[in-house]
Tab-separated table of N, CA and C in Angstrom:
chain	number	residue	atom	x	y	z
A	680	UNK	N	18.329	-3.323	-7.728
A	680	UNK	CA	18.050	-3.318	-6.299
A	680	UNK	C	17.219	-2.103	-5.894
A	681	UNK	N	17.666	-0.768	-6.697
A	681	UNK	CA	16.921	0.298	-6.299
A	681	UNK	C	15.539	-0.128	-6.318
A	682	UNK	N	15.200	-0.364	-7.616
A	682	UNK	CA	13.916	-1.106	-8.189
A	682	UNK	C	12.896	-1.471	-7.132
A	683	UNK	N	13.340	-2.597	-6.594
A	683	UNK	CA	12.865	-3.648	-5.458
A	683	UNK	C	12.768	-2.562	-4.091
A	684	UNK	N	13.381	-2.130	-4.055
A	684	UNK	CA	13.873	-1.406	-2.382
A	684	UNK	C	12.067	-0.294	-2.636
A	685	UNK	N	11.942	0.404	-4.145
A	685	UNK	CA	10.785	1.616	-4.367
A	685	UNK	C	9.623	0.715	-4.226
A	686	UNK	N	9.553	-0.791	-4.812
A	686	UNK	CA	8.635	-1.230	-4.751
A	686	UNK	C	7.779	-1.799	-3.194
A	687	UNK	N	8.854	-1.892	-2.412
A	687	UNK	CA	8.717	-2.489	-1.171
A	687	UNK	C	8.090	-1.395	-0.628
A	688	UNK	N	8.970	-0.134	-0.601
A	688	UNK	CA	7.890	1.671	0.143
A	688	UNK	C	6.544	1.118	-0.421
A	689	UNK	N	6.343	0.877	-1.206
A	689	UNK	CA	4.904	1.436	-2.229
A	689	UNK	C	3.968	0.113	-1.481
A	690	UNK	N	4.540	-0.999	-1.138
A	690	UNK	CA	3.471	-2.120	-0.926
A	690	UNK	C	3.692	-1.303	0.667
A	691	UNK	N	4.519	-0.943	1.399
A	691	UNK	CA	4.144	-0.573	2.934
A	691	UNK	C	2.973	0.341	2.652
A	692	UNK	N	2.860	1.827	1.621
A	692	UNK	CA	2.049	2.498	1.657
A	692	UNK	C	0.953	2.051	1.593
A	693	UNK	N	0.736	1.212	0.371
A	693	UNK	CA	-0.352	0.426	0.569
A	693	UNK	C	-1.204	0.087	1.385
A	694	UNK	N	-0.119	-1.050	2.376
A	694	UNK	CA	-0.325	-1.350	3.528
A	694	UNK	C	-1.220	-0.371	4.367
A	695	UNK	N	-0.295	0.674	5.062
A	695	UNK	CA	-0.578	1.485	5.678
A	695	UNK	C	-2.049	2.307	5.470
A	696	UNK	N	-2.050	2.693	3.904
A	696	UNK	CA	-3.475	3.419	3.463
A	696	UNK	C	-4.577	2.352	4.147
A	697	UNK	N	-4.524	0.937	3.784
A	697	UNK	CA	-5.730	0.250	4.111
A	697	UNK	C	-6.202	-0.127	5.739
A	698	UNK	N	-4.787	0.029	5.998
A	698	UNK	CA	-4.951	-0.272	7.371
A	698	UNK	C	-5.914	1.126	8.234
A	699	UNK	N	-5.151	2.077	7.690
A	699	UNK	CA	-6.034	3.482	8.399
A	699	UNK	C	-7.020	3.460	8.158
A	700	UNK	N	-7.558	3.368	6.628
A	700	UNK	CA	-8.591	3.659	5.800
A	700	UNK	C	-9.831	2.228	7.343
A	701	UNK	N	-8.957	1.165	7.011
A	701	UNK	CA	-9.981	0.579	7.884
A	701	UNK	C	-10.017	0.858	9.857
A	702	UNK	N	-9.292	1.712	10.364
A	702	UNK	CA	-9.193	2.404	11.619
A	702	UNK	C	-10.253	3.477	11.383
A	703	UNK	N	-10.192	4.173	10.323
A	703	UNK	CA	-11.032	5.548	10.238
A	703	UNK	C	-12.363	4.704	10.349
A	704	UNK	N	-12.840	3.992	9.661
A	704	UNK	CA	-14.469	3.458	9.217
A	704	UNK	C	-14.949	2.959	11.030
A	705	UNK	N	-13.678	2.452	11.787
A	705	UNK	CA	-14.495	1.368	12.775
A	705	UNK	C	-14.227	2.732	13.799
A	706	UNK	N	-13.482	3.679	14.047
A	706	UNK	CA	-13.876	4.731	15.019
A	706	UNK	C	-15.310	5.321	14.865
A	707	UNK	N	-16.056	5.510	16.558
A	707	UNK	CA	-17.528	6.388	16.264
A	707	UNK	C	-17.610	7.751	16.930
A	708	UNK	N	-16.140	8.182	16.669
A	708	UNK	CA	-15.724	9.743	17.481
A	708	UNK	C	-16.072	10.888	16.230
A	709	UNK	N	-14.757	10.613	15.440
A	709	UNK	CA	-15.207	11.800	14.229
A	709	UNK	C	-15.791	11.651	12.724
A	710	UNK	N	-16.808	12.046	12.976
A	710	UNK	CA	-17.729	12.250	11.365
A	710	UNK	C	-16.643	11.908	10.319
A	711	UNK	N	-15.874	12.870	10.401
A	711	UNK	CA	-14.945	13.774	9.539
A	711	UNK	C	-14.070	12.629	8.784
A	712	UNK	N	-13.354	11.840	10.469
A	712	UNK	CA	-12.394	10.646	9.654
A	712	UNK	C	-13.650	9.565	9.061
A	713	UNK	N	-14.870	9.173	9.738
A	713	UNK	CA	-15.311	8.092	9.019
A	713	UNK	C	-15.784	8.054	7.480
A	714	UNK	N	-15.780	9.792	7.023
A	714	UNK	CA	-16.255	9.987	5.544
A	714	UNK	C	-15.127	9.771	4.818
A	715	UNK	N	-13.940	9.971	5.671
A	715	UNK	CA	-12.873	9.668	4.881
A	715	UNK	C	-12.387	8.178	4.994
A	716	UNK	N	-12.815	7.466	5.759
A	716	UNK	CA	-12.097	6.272	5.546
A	716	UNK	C	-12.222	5.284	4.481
A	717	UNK	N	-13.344	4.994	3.719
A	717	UNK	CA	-13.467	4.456	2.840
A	717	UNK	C	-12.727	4.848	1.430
A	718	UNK	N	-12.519	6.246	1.154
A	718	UNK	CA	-11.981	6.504	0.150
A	718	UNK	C	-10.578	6.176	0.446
A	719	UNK	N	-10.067	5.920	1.562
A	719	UNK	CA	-8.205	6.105	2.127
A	719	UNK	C	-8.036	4.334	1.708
A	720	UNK	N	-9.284	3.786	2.585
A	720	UNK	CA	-9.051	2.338	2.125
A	720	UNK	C	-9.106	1.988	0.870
A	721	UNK	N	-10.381	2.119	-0.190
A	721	UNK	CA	-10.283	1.793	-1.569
A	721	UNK	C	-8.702	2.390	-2.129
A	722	UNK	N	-8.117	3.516	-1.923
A	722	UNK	CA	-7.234	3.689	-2.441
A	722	UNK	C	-5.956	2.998	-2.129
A	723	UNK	N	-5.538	2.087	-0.768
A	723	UNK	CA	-4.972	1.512	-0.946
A	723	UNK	C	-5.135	0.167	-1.269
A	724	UNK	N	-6.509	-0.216	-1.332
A	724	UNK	CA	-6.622	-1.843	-2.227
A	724	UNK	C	-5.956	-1.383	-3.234
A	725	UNK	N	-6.633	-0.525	-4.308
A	725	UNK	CA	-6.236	-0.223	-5.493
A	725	UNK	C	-4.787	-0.404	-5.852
A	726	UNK	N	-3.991	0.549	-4.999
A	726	UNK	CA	-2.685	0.305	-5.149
A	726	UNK	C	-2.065	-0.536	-4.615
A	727	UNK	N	-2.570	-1.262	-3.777
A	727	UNK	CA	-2.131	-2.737	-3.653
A	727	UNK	C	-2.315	-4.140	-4.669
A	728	UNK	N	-3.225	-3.694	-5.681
A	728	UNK	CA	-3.915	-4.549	-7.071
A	728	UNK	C	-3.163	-4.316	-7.355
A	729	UNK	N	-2.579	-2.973	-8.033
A	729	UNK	CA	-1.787	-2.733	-8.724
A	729	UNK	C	-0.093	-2.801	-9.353
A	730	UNK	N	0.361	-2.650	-7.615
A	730	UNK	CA	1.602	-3.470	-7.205
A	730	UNK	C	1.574	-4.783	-7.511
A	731	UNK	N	0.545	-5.346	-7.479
A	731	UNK	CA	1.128	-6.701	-7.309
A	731	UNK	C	0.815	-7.048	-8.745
A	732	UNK	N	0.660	-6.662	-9.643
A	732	UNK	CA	0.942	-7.008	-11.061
A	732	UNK	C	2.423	-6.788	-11.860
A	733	UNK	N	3.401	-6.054	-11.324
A	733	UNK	CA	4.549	-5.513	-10.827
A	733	UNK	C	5.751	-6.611	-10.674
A	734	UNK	N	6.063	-7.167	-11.848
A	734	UNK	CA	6.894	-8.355	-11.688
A	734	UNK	C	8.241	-7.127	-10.787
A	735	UNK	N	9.144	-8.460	-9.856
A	735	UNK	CA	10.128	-8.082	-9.624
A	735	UNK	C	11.039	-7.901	-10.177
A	736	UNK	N	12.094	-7.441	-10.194
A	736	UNK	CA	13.354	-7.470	-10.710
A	736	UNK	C	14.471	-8.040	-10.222
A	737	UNK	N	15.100	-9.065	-10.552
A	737	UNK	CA	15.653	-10.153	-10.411
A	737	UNK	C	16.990	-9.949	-10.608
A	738	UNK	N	18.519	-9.804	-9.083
A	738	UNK	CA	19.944	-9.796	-9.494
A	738	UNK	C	20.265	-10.861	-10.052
A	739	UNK	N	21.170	-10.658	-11.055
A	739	UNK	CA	21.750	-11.821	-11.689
A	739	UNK	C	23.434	-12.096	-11.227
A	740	UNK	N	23.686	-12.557	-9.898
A	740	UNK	CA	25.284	-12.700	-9.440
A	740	UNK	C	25.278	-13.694	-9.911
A	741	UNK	N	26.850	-13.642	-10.817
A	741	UNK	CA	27.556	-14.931	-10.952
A	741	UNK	C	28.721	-15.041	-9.871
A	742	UNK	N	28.836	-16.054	-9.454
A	742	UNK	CA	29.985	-15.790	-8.609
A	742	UNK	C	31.253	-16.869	-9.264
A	743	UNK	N	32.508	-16.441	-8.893
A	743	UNK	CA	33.695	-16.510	-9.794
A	743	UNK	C	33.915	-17.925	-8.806
């Protein structure tokens, strides 16, 4: 369960990186965030590829 519970943080981060990464690119206020947004986004595709190669881990209850 731990397993599943680390993997779930890691797909939100994911999440989250791409989502900013694509907030930073479409703002036309700061230089600063739009140089950074592309690298914030590629890095969470990446680790979103990556997760998802990431079989789950599967409880096995028997119940009595």
């Amino acid at each position: 369960m731990r397993f599943n519970r680390l993997l779930a943080q890691a797909y939100r981060l994911a999440s989250i990186l791409i989502v900013s990464g694509f907030l930073m690119l479409c703002q036309p206020f700061v230089q600063e965030l739009f140089a950074w947004g592309f690298p914030v986004l590629l890095t969470g595709v990446i680790l979103f590829m990556v997760l998802d190669h990431i079989p789950e881990k599967t409880v096995n209850t028997e119940e009595a």
